[in-house]
Amino acid sequence: MNYGKKSTAKKRTALISRSSMMGKRARVSFIRVLFVSLIALCIAVTCLGVGSFRGVIDTAPDVDDIDIMPLGYATFLYDDAGNQIRKLAAPDSNRLPVTLDQIPVDLQHAVVAIEDERFYEHNGIDVKGILRAGMKALTTGDFSEGASTITQQLARNIFLGYEKTYSRKIKEMFIAVALEQKYTKQEILEFYLNNVYFANGYYGIESASEAYFNKNAKDLSISQIAFLCSIPNSPNRYDPYKHKDSTLKRRDRILKNMYEDGYISESQYEKSVAEKDNDHAEKKRQQRMTTRKHTF
C-alpha cells in the first residue's frame, strides 16, 4: 500500500469532495422541499379564498329578482276642490319620487363631487378610491375615508343593510357591478337620489328639499343643494337640526369640490359659500329644538 504524502492528499481531497457534494445535495433537496411546500401553501390559501369568496357571492341577493325602484312613498289626502289637506307617511315611507330631469344638474354634480368623483368612469367599484383610502389608513392610521361608490351605496341601501363585515362588503361590490351592467349611470343616480336618507325621517331628495327648504328640488340654490348633499354621508353627524354647524362645514367642502371639479364657477362658489341658511330650515330647526326642550 502506498502511504505517501501524495496518496494521503488524494484520499483527503476525495473525502472532502464527497462530503461537499453530499452537503450541496442536502441543501438543494431542502430548497426543493421548501419551494414545493410554499407552492402547495399558496394553492391551498388560494383555493380557500376562492371557496370563501364563492360562498359569500352565492348568498348575495340576485339583482334580477328584486325591483330597484324605491318603495315607501308618502300618501296625500285632498278635499273636493283638489286642495291637499293631509300628508300620511310612515317613518321609512316618506318619499316623494322625482325623475332625473326634475333634479337640477347642479345637484347631480354635487352628489358626484362629494360621494363618488369617478362615478361616470368606473364599473361600480372605484379601484383608485380603494387604493387611496388604503394608503391613507396605512400611512396615517385614519380609517375614516371610505371608498364606496354611489352604486355600492345604492346596493347597500336596497339589498344589504349596514352590518360592518367583510362578507357584506364583498356582496356590496358584487351587486354594484351587477347593477352597473343592468342599468345606466343616469338610472342609478336617479334611484340613489330617491332612496337615500336625509335624516329626521326624510327619504329621497324631493322629500328632504320640501322638509328643509319648503321648495321642490328643482328650485334649490347651489348652496341649498350642497347643504342637502352634506347629510347622507352620516345622517346623525350632519343632522341639520342637531349639528347645523357641522352640516354647513361639509356644505362648504362640497362647494369647494364642485368648484375644483369645474362644475361651478369661482363667482358661484364665493356666492354660495356666503349664502346664509334658509329661513324655513332655520325655523324648523328652532321648532325641533323647542319641542325637544318641552318634551324633556
PDB file of C-alpha atoms in Angstrom:
ATOM      1  CA  MET A   1       0.000   0.000   0.000  1.00  0.00           C
ATOM      2  CA  ASN A   2       1.155   3.479  -0.816  1.00  0.00           C
ATOM      3  CA  TYR A   3       1.171   5.708   2.262  1.00  0.00           C
ATOM      4  CA  GLY A   4       2.992   8.572   0.595  1.00  0.00           C
ATOM      5  CA  LYS A   5       2.032  12.176   1.016  1.00  0.00           C
ATOM      6  CA  LYS A   6       0.510  12.347  -2.455  1.00  0.00           C
ATOM      7  CA  SER A   7      -1.722   9.357  -1.826  1.00  0.00           C
ATOM      8  CA  THR A   8      -2.891  10.711   1.534  1.00  0.00           C
ATOM      9  CA  ALA A   9      -3.656  14.122  -0.003  1.00  0.00           C
ATOM     10  CA  LYS A  10      -5.698  12.493  -2.773  1.00  0.00           C
ATOM     11  CA  LYS A  11      -7.752  10.497  -0.296  1.00  0.00           C
ATOM     12  CA  ARG A  12      -8.353  13.595   1.855  1.00  0.00           C
ATOM     13  CA  THR A  13      -9.457  15.598  -1.202  1.00  0.00           C
ATOM     14  CA  ALA A  14     -11.782  12.795  -2.256  1.00  0.00           C
ATOM     15  CA  LEU A  15     -13.390  12.654   1.197  1.00  0.00           C
ATOM     16  CA  ILE A  16     -13.819  16.427   1.300  1.00  0.00           C
ATOM     17  CA  SER A  17     -15.277  16.415  -2.195  1.00  0.00           C
ATOM     18  CA  ARG A  18     -17.692  13.617  -1.263  1.00  0.00           C
ATOM     19  CA  SER A  19     -18.810  15.483   1.905  1.00  0.00           C
ATOM     20  CA  SER A  20     -19.122  18.698  -0.024  1.00  0.00           C
ATOM     21  CA  MET A  21     -21.266  17.040  -2.693  1.00  0.00           C
ATOM     22  CA  MET A  22     -23.497  15.441  -0.057  1.00  0.00           C
ATOM     23  CA  GLY A  23     -23.903  18.825   1.664  1.00  0.00           C
ATOM     24  CA  LYS A  24     -24.782  20.513  -1.596  1.00  0.00           C
ATOM     25  CA  ARG A  25     -27.310  17.804  -2.430  1.00  0.00           C
ATOM     26  CA  ALA A  26     -28.875  18.151   1.009  1.00  0.00           C
ATOM     27  CA  ARG A  27     -29.190  21.909   0.591  1.00  0.00           C
ATOM     28  CA  VAL A  28     -30.698  21.521  -2.879  1.00  0.00           C
ATOM     29  CA  SER A  29     -33.175  18.947  -1.573  1.00  0.00           C
ATOM     30  CA  PHE A  30     -34.155  21.236   1.306  1.00  0.00           C
ATOM     31  CA  ILE A  31     -34.696  24.162  -1.064  1.00  0.00           C
ATOM     32  CA  ARG A  32     -36.790  21.953  -3.345  1.00  0.00           C
ATOM     33  CA  VAL A  33     -38.938  20.753  -0.458  1.00  0.00           C
ATOM     34  CA  LEU A  34     -39.340  24.338   0.812  1.00  0.00           C
ATOM     35  CA  PHE A  35     -40.259  25.598  -2.657  1.00  0.00           C
ATOM     36  CA  VAL A  36     -42.812  22.813  -3.206  1.00  0.00           C
ATOM     37  CA  SER A  37     -44.266  23.447   0.265  1.00  0.00           C
ATOM     38  CA  LEU A  38     -44.638  27.147  -0.448  1.00  0.00           C
ATOM     39  CA  ILE A  39     -46.383  26.419  -3.748  1.00  0.00           C
ATOM     40  CA  ALA A  40     -48.702  23.958  -2.026  1.00  0.00           C
ATOM     41  CA  LEU A  41     -49.465  26.526   0.686  1.00  0.00           C
ATOM     42  CA  CYS A  42     -50.212  29.225  -1.882  1.00  0.00           C
ATOM     43  CA  ILE A  43     -52.511  26.863  -3.776  1.00  0.00           C
ATOM     44  CA  ALA A  44     -54.313  25.891  -0.565  1.00  0.00           C
ATOM     45  CA  VAL A  45     -54.750  29.519   0.523  1.00  0.00           C
ATOM     46  CA  THR A  46     -55.940  30.489  -2.955  1.00  0.00           C
ATOM     47  CA  CYS A  47     -58.444  27.638  -3.068  1.00  0.00           C
ATOM     48  CA  LEU A  48     -59.666  28.521   0.414  1.00  0.00           C
ATOM     49  CA  GLY A  49     -60.007  32.187  -0.541  1.00  0.00           C
ATOM     50  CA  VAL A  50     -61.806  31.413  -3.789  1.00  0.00           C
ATOM     51  CA  GLY A  51     -64.079  28.980  -1.983  1.00  0.00           C
ATOM     52  CA  SER A  52     -64.928  31.515   0.707  1.00  0.00           C
ATOM     53  CA  PHE A  53     -65.464  34.227  -1.914  1.00  0.00           C
ATOM     54  CA  ARG A  54     -67.773  31.958  -3.922  1.00  0.00           C
ATOM     55  CA  GLY A  55     -69.645  31.064  -0.750  1.00  0.00           C
ATOM     56  CA  VAL A  56     -70.270  34.749   0.010  1.00  0.00           C
ATOM     57  CA  ILE A  57     -71.286  35.515  -3.578  1.00  0.00           C
ATOM     58  CA  ASP A  58     -73.681  32.567  -3.702  1.00  0.00           C
ATOM     59  CA  THR A  59     -75.597  34.028  -0.751  1.00  0.00           C
ATOM     60  CA  ALA A  60     -75.811  37.523  -2.282  1.00  0.00           C
ATOM     61  CA  PRO A  61     -79.261  38.679  -3.465  1.00  0.00           C
ATOM     62  CA  ASP A  62     -79.994  38.340  -7.174  1.00  0.00           C
ATOM     63  CA  VAL A  63     -80.366  41.793  -8.730  1.00  0.00           C
ATOM     64  CA  ASP A  64     -82.789  40.412 -11.321  1.00  0.00           C
ATOM     65  CA  ASP A  65     -85.166  39.163  -8.615  1.00  0.00           C
ATOM     66  CA  ILE A  66     -85.525  42.494  -6.777  1.00  0.00           C
ATOM     67  CA  ASP A  67     -87.114  45.711  -8.024  1.00  0.00           C
ATOM     68  CA  ILE A  68     -84.603  48.513  -7.555  1.00  0.00           C
ATOM     69  CA  MET A  69     -87.275  51.220  -7.756  1.00  0.00           C
ATOM     70  CA  PRO A  70     -87.705  52.979  -4.393  1.00  0.00           C
ATOM     71  CA  LEU A  71     -90.595  51.898  -2.178  1.00  0.00           C
ATOM     72  CA  GLY A  72     -92.352  53.638   0.683  1.00  0.00           C
ATOM     73  CA  TYR A  73     -93.865  56.792  -0.795  1.00  0.00           C
ATOM     74  CA  ALA A  74     -95.875  59.329   1.183  1.00  0.00           C
ATOM     75  CA  THR A  75     -99.651  59.417   0.675  1.00  0.00           C
ATOM     76  CA  PHE A  76    -101.640  62.646   0.318  1.00  0.00           C
ATOM     77  CA  LEU A  77    -105.302  63.379   1.098  1.00  0.00           C
ATOM     78  CA  TYR A  78    -107.166  66.049  -0.879  1.00  0.00           C
ATOM     79  CA  ASP A  79    -110.516  67.763  -0.464  1.00  0.00           C
ATOM     80  CA  ASP A  80    -113.225  68.064  -3.218  1.00  0.00           C
ATOM     81  CA  ALA A  81    -111.515  71.175  -4.593  1.00  0.00           C
ATOM     82  CA  GLY A  82    -108.238  69.348  -5.007  1.00  0.00           C
ATOM     83  CA  ASN A  83    -106.514  71.053  -2.093  1.00  0.00           C
ATOM     84  CA  GLN A  84    -104.110  68.950  -0.066  1.00  0.00           C
ATOM     85  CA  ILE A  85    -105.394  68.537   3.476  1.00  0.00           C
ATOM     86  CA  ARG A  86    -103.036  65.934   4.884  1.00  0.00           C
ATOM     87  CA  LYS A  87     -99.858  64.006   4.236  1.00  0.00           C
ATOM     88  CA  LEU A  88     -99.521  60.433   5.513  1.00  0.00           C
ATOM     89  CA  ALA A  89     -96.045  58.954   5.884  1.00  0.00           C
ATOM     90  CA  ALA A  90     -94.563  56.132   7.945  1.00  0.00           C
ATOM     91  CA  PRO A  91     -91.036  56.581   9.410  1.00  0.00           C
ATOM     92  CA  ASP A  92     -89.465  54.698   6.489  1.00  0.00           C
ATOM     93  CA  SER A  93     -92.085  55.646   3.868  1.00  0.00           C
ATOM     94  CA  ASN A  94     -91.677  59.368   3.400  1.00  0.00           C
ATOM     95  CA  ARG A  95     -90.514  59.599  -0.202  1.00  0.00           C
ATOM     96  CA  LEU A  96     -91.693  61.946  -2.933  1.00  0.00           C
ATOM     97  CA  PRO A  97     -90.495  60.379  -6.208  1.00  0.00           C
ATOM     98  CA  VAL A  98     -88.862  62.534  -8.876  1.00  0.00           C
ATOM     99  CA  THR A  99     -87.284  61.660 -12.204  1.00  0.00           C
ATOM    100  CA  LEU A 100     -83.732  62.700 -13.027  1.00  0.00           C
ATOM    101  CA  ASP A 101     -84.924  65.505 -15.314  1.00  0.00           C
ATOM    102  CA  GLN A 102     -86.685  67.023 -12.270  1.00  0.00           C
ATOM    103  CA  ILE A 103     -83.426  67.048 -10.324  1.00  0.00           C
ATOM    104  CA  PRO A 104     -81.118  70.026 -11.010  1.00  0.00           C
ATOM    105  CA  VAL A 105     -77.900  69.225 -12.854  1.00  0.00           C
ATOM    106  CA  ASP A 106     -76.025  71.113 -10.122  1.00  0.00           C
ATOM    107  CA  LEU A 107     -77.484  68.703  -7.562  1.00  0.00           C
ATOM    108  CA  GLN A 108     -76.369  65.711  -9.604  1.00  0.00           C
ATOM    109  CA  HIS A 109     -72.897  67.235  -9.849  1.00  0.00           C
ATOM    110  CA  ALA A 110     -72.793  67.938  -6.100  1.00  0.00           C
ATOM    111  CA  VAL A 111     -73.583  64.313  -5.227  1.00  0.00           C
ATOM    112  CA  VAL A 112     -70.944  63.008  -7.614  1.00  0.00           C
ATOM    113  CA  ALA A 113     -68.351  65.558  -6.433  1.00  0.00           C
ATOM    114  CA  ILE A 114     -68.612  64.578  -2.756  1.00  0.00           C
ATOM    115  CA  GLU A 115     -69.661  60.922  -2.860  1.00  0.00           C
ATOM    116  CA  ASP A 116     -68.053  59.444  -5.969  1.00  0.00           C
ATOM    117  CA  GLU A 117     -65.932  61.699  -8.186  1.00  0.00           C
ATOM    118  CA  ARG A 118     -65.237  58.909 -10.696  1.00  0.00           C
ATOM    119  CA  PHE A 119     -68.882  57.802 -10.863  1.00  0.00           C
ATOM    120  CA  TYR A 120     -69.058  58.149 -14.649  1.00  0.00           C
ATOM    121  CA  GLU A 121     -65.795  56.255 -15.182  1.00  0.00           C
ATOM    122  CA  HIS A 122     -65.901  53.088 -13.037  1.00  0.00           C
ATOM    123  CA  ASN A 123     -67.943  49.898 -13.408  1.00  0.00           C
ATOM    124  CA  GLY A 124     -69.382  50.012  -9.898  1.00  0.00           C
ATOM    125  CA  ILE A 125     -66.117  49.733  -7.958  1.00  0.00           C
ATOM    126  CA  ASP A 126     -63.597  52.575  -7.700  1.00  0.00           C
ATOM    127  CA  VAL A 127     -60.231  50.801  -7.538  1.00  0.00           C
ATOM    128  CA  LYS A 128     -58.329  54.105  -7.316  1.00  0.00           C
ATOM    129  CA  GLY A 129     -60.503  55.183  -4.418  1.00  0.00           C
ATOM    130  CA  ILE A 130     -59.900  51.899  -2.594  1.00  0.00           C
ATOM    131  CA  LEU A 131     -56.116  52.203  -3.039  1.00  0.00           C
ATOM    132  CA  ARG A 132     -56.175  55.852  -1.899  1.00  0.00           C
ATOM    133  CA  ALA A 133     -58.212  55.020   1.223  1.00  0.00           C
ATOM    134  CA  GLY A 134     -55.920  52.066   1.945  1.00  0.00           C
ATOM    135  CA  MET A 135     -52.761  54.164   1.645  1.00  0.00           C
ATOM    136  CA  LYS A 136     -54.220  56.844   3.893  1.00  0.00           C
ATOM    137  CA  ALA A 137     -55.131  54.239   6.513  1.00  0.00           C
ATOM    138  CA  LEU A 138     -51.633  52.708   6.404  1.00  0.00           C
ATOM    139  CA  THR A 139     -49.716  55.976   6.467  1.00  0.00           C
ATOM    140  CA  THR A 140     -51.839  57.984   8.911  1.00  0.00           C
ATOM    141  CA  GLY A 141     -53.867  55.388  10.789  1.00  0.00           C
ATOM    142  CA  ASP A 142     -57.027  57.220   9.727  1.00  0.00           C
ATOM    143  CA  PHE A 143     -59.657  54.703   8.579  1.00  0.00           C
ATOM    144  CA  SER A 144     -62.425  57.297   8.212  1.00  0.00           C
ATOM    145  CA  GLU A 145     -62.097  57.740   4.455  1.00  0.00           C
ATOM    146  CA  GLY A 146     -64.500  55.439   2.666  1.00  0.00           C
ATOM    147  CA  ALA A 147     -64.225  54.154  -0.889  1.00  0.00           C
ATOM    148  CA  SER A 148     -67.818  53.103  -1.523  1.00  0.00           C
ATOM    149  CA  THR A 149     -69.175  54.300  -4.848  1.00  0.00           C
ATOM    150  CA  ILE A 150     -72.691  55.652  -5.334  1.00  0.00           C
ATOM    151  CA  THR A 151     -73.593  52.285  -6.866  1.00  0.00           C
ATOM    152  CA  GLN A 152     -72.234  50.435  -3.821  1.00  0.00           C
ATOM    153  CA  GLN A 153     -74.215  52.711  -1.517  1.00  0.00           C
ATOM    154  CA  LEU A 154     -77.352  52.008  -3.541  1.00  0.00           C
ATOM    155  CA  ALA A 155     -76.665  48.263  -3.309  1.00  0.00           C
ATOM    156  CA  ARG A 156     -76.219  48.549   0.458  1.00  0.00           C
ATOM    157  CA  ASN A 157     -79.373  50.648   0.932  1.00  0.00           C
ATOM    158  CA  ILE A 158     -81.640  48.347  -1.079  1.00  0.00           C
ATOM    159  CA  PHE A 159     -80.195  44.865  -0.735  1.00  0.00           C
ATOM    160  CA  LEU A 160     -77.970  44.531   2.318  1.00  0.00           C
ATOM    161  CA  GLY A 161     -78.173  46.918   5.254  1.00  0.00           C
ATOM    162  CA  TYR A 162     -75.347  48.412   7.331  1.00  0.00           C
ATOM    163  CA  GLU A 163     -73.670  45.463   9.053  1.00  0.00           C
ATOM    164  CA  LYS A 164     -69.899  46.109   9.043  1.00  0.00           C
ATOM    165  CA  THR A 165     -68.429  42.780   7.901  1.00  0.00           C
ATOM    166  CA  TYR A 166     -66.094  41.687   5.114  1.00  0.00           C
ATOM    167  CA  SER A 167     -68.752  39.377   3.668  1.00  0.00           C
ATOM    168  CA  ARG A 168     -71.230  42.261   3.387  1.00  0.00           C
ATOM    169  CA  LYS A 169     -68.589  44.396   1.661  1.00  0.00           C
ATOM    170  CA  ILE A 170     -67.877  41.635  -0.868  1.00  0.00           C
ATOM    171  CA  LYS A 171     -71.597  41.245  -1.577  1.00  0.00           C
ATOM    172  CA  GLU A 172     -71.920  45.017  -1.905  1.00  0.00           C
ATOM    173  CA  MET A 173     -69.178  45.154  -4.533  1.00  0.00           C
ATOM    174  CA  PHE A 174     -70.583  42.153  -6.412  1.00  0.00           C
ATOM    175  CA  ILE A 175     -74.091  43.662  -6.531  1.00  0.00           C
ATOM    176  CA  ALA A 176     -72.695  47.065  -7.565  1.00  0.00           C
ATOM    177  CA  VAL A 177     -71.051  45.532 -10.638  1.00  0.00           C
ATOM    178  CA  ALA A 178     -74.300  43.700 -11.466  1.00  0.00           C
ATOM    179  CA  LEU A 179     -76.283  46.948 -11.161  1.00  0.00           C
ATOM    180  CA  GLU A 180     -73.867  48.750 -13.484  1.00  0.00           C
ATOM    181  CA  GLN A 181     -74.382  46.026 -16.084  1.00  0.00           C
ATOM    182  CA  LYS A 182     -78.175  46.234 -15.843  1.00  0.00           C
ATOM    183  CA  TYR A 183     -78.804  49.996 -15.521  1.00  0.00           C
ATOM    184  CA  THR A 184     -77.392  53.198 -16.997  1.00  0.00           C
ATOM    185  CA  LYS A 185     -75.486  55.714 -14.896  1.00  0.00           C
ATOM    186  CA  GLN A 186     -78.459  58.078 -15.107  1.00  0.00           C
ATOM    187  CA  GLU A 187     -80.863  55.417 -13.797  1.00  0.00           C
ATOM    188  CA  ILE A 188     -78.529  54.500 -10.938  1.00  0.00           C
ATOM    189  CA  LEU A 189     -78.176  58.149  -9.924  1.00  0.00           C
ATOM    190  CA  GLU A 190     -81.946  58.628 -10.041  1.00  0.00           C
ATOM    191  CA  PHE A 191     -82.564  55.515  -7.926  1.00  0.00           C
ATOM    192  CA  TYR A 192     -79.917  56.646  -5.435  1.00  0.00           C
ATOM    193  CA  LEU A 193     -81.334  60.158  -5.020  1.00  0.00           C
ATOM    194  CA  ASN A 194     -84.841  58.772  -4.477  1.00  0.00           C
ATOM    195  CA  ASN A 195     -83.621  56.189  -1.952  1.00  0.00           C
ATOM    196  CA  VAL A 196     -81.008  57.924   0.164  1.00  0.00           C
ATOM    197  CA  TYR A 197     -81.772  59.001   3.739  1.00  0.00           C
ATOM    198  CA  PHE A 198     -81.567  62.697   4.692  1.00  0.00           C
ATOM    199  CA  ALA A 199     -82.115  62.376   8.468  1.00  0.00           C
ATOM    200  CA  ASN A 200     -85.225  63.143  10.530  1.00  0.00           C
ATOM    201  CA  GLY A 201     -87.373  60.623   8.652  1.00  0.00           C
ATOM    202  CA  TYR A 202     -86.894  62.163   5.187  1.00  0.00           C
ATOM    203  CA  TYR A 203     -86.054  59.762   2.364  1.00  0.00           C
ATOM    204  CA  GLY A 204     -85.216  60.936  -1.137  1.00  0.00           C
ATOM    205  CA  ILE A 205     -84.123  64.340  -2.392  1.00  0.00           C
ATOM    206  CA  GLU A 206     -87.606  65.741  -3.018  1.00  0.00           C
ATOM    207  CA  SER A 207     -88.863  64.923   0.476  1.00  0.00           C
ATOM    208  CA  ALA A 208     -85.716  66.451   2.009  1.00  0.00           C
ATOM    209  CA  SER A 209     -85.978  69.559  -0.159  1.00  0.00           C
ATOM    210  CA  GLU A 210     -89.570  70.236   0.907  1.00  0.00           C
ATOM    211  CA  ALA A 211     -88.819  69.480   4.555  1.00  0.00           C
ATOM    212  CA  TYR A 212     -85.689  71.608   4.971  1.00  0.00           C
ATOM    213  CA  PHE A 213     -86.319  74.391   2.438  1.00  0.00           C
ATOM    214  CA  ASN A 214     -90.057  74.290   1.664  1.00  0.00           C
ATOM    215  CA  LYS A 215     -89.451  74.069  -2.075  1.00  0.00           C
ATOM    216  CA  ASN A 216     -89.104  71.489  -4.834  1.00  0.00           C
ATOM    217  CA  ALA A 217     -85.653  70.107  -5.553  1.00  0.00           C
ATOM    218  CA  LYS A 218     -85.626  71.783  -8.973  1.00  0.00           C
ATOM    219  CA  ASP A 219     -85.861  75.209  -7.280  1.00  0.00           C
ATOM    220  CA  LEU A 220     -82.933  74.813  -4.865  1.00  0.00           C
ATOM    221  CA  SER A 221     -79.990  77.198  -4.950  1.00  0.00           C
ATOM    222  CA  ILE A 222     -76.472  75.805  -5.313  1.00  0.00           C
ATOM    223  CA  SER A 223     -75.812  76.458  -1.617  1.00  0.00           C
ATOM    224  CA  GLN A 224     -79.009  74.628  -0.606  1.00  0.00           C
ATOM    225  CA  ILE A 225     -78.098  71.749  -2.918  1.00  0.00           C
ATOM    226  CA  ALA A 226     -74.701  71.385  -1.253  1.00  0.00           C
ATOM    227  CA  PHE A 227     -76.342  71.668   2.171  1.00  0.00           C
ATOM    228  CA  LEU A 228     -78.679  68.732   1.451  1.00  0.00           C
ATOM    229  CA  CYS A 229     -75.916  66.672  -0.130  1.00  0.00           C
ATOM    230  CA  SER A 230     -73.962  67.012   3.128  1.00  0.00           C
ATOM    231  CA  ILE A 231     -76.425  64.868   5.064  1.00  0.00           C
ATOM    232  CA  PRO A 232     -76.429  61.311   3.565  1.00  0.00           C
ATOM    233  CA  ASN A 233     -72.757  60.623   4.338  1.00  0.00           C
ATOM    234  CA  SER A 234     -73.662  60.461   8.039  1.00  0.00           C
ATOM    235  CA  PRO A 235     -77.282  61.441   8.828  1.00  0.00           C
ATOM    236  CA  ASN A 236     -76.552  61.566  12.555  1.00  0.00           C
ATOM    237  CA  ARG A 237     -73.362  63.613  12.354  1.00  0.00           C
ATOM    238  CA  TYR A 238     -74.765  66.026   9.739  1.00  0.00           C
ATOM    239  CA  ASP A 239     -78.320  66.271  11.027  1.00  0.00           C
ATOM    240  CA  PRO A 240     -79.266  69.929  10.305  1.00  0.00           C
ATOM    241  CA  TYR A 241     -81.451  70.109  13.407  1.00  0.00           C
ATOM    242  CA  LYS A 242     -78.829  68.786  15.820  1.00  0.00           C
ATOM    243  CA  HIS A 243     -75.489  69.663  14.236  1.00  0.00           C
ATOM    244  CA  LYS A 244     -76.109  72.604  11.942  1.00  0.00           C
ATOM    245  CA  ASP A 245     -72.516  73.888  12.112  1.00  0.00           C
ATOM    246  CA  SER A 246     -71.146  70.504  11.022  1.00  0.00           C
ATOM    247  CA  THR A 247     -73.618  70.427   8.136  1.00  0.00           C
ATOM    248  CA  LEU A 248     -72.531  73.888   7.000  1.00  0.00           C
ATOM    249  CA  LYS A 249     -68.841  72.928   7.151  1.00  0.00           C
ATOM    250  CA  ARG A 250     -69.499  69.912   4.953  1.00  0.00           C
ATOM    251  CA  ARG A 251     -71.602  72.100   2.649  1.00  0.00           C
ATOM    252  CA  ASP A 252     -68.561  74.335   2.148  1.00  0.00           C
ATOM    253  CA  ARG A 253     -66.391  71.306   1.409  1.00  0.00           C
ATOM    254  CA  ILE A 254     -68.863  70.131  -1.237  1.00  0.00           C
ATOM    255  CA  LEU A 255     -68.931  73.584  -2.820  1.00  0.00           C
ATOM    256  CA  LYS A 256     -65.135  73.566  -2.929  1.00  0.00           C
ATOM    257  CA  ASN A 257     -65.143  70.147  -4.600  1.00  0.00           C
ATOM    258  CA  MET A 258     -67.690  71.355  -7.160  1.00  0.00           C
ATOM    259  CA  TYR A 259     -65.530  74.378  -7.920  1.00  0.00           C
ATOM    260  CA  GLU A 260     -62.301  72.362  -8.187  1.00  0.00           C
ATOM    261  CA  ASP A 261     -64.012  69.773 -10.428  1.00  0.00           C
ATOM    262  CA  GLY A 262     -65.230  72.535 -12.737  1.00  0.00           C
ATOM    263  CA  TYR A 263     -68.955  72.152 -12.014  1.00  0.00           C
ATOM    264  CA  ILE A 264     -69.388  75.758 -10.817  1.00  0.00           C
ATOM    265  CA  SER A 265     -67.519  78.995 -11.470  1.00  0.00           C
ATOM    266  CA  GLU A 266     -65.467  80.938  -8.950  1.00  0.00           C
ATOM    267  CA  SER A 267     -68.189  83.571  -8.581  1.00  0.00           C
ATOM    268  CA  GLN A 268     -70.839  80.867  -7.986  1.00  0.00           C
ATOM    269  CA  TYR A 269     -68.589  79.261  -5.400  1.00  0.00           C
ATOM    270  CA  GLU A 270     -67.991  82.501  -3.498  1.00  0.00           C
ATOM    271  CA  LYS A 271     -71.685  83.456  -3.613  1.00  0.00           C
ATOM    272  CA  SER A 272     -72.796  80.014  -2.406  1.00  0.00           C
ATOM    273  CA  VAL A 273     -70.311  79.906   0.486  1.00  0.00           C
ATOM    274  CA  ALA A 274     -71.507  83.346   1.616  1.00  0.00           C
ATOM    275  CA  GLU A 275     -75.202  82.360   1.417  1.00  0.00           C
ATOM    276  CA  LYS A 276     -76.872  82.087   4.804  1.00  0.00           C
ATOM    277  CA  ASP A 277     -79.041  79.210   5.918  1.00  0.00           C
ATOM    278  CA  ASN A 278     -82.588  79.286   4.566  1.00  0.00           C
ATOM    279  CA  ASP A 279     -85.176  80.864   6.902  1.00  0.00           C
ATOM    280  CA  HIS A 280     -87.532  77.903   6.569  1.00  0.00           C
ATOM    281  CA  ALA A 281     -84.827  75.406   7.514  1.00  0.00           C
ATOM    282  CA  GLU A 282     -83.777  77.555  10.473  1.00  0.00           C
ATOM    283  CA  LYS A 283     -87.368  77.942  11.704  1.00  0.00           C
ATOM    284  CA  LYS A 284     -87.931  74.188  11.551  1.00  0.00           C
ATOM    285  CA  ARG A 285     -84.667  73.600  13.370  1.00  0.00           C
ATOM    286  CA  GLN A 286     -85.694  76.016  16.127  1.00  0.00           C
ATOM    287  CA  GLN A 287     -89.112  74.367  16.349  1.00  0.00           C
ATOM    288  CA  ARG A 288     -87.489  70.957  16.718  1.00  0.00           C
ATOM    289  CA  MET A 289     -85.142  72.210  19.422  1.00  0.00           C
ATOM    290  CA  THR A 290     -88.025  73.886  21.307  1.00  0.00           C
ATOM    291  CA  THR A 291     -90.134  70.719  21.064  1.00  0.00           C
ATOM    292  CA  ARG A 292     -87.284  68.618  22.487  1.00  0.00           C
ATOM    293  CA  LYS A 293     -86.835  71.019  25.423  1.00  0.00           C
ATOM    294  CA  HIS A 294     -90.531  70.876  26.286  1.00  0.00           C
ATOM    295  CA  THR A 295     -90.543  67.083  25.881  1.00  0.00           C
ATOM    296  CA  PHE A 296     -87.701  66.617  28.356  1.00  0.00           C
TER     297      PHE A 296
END
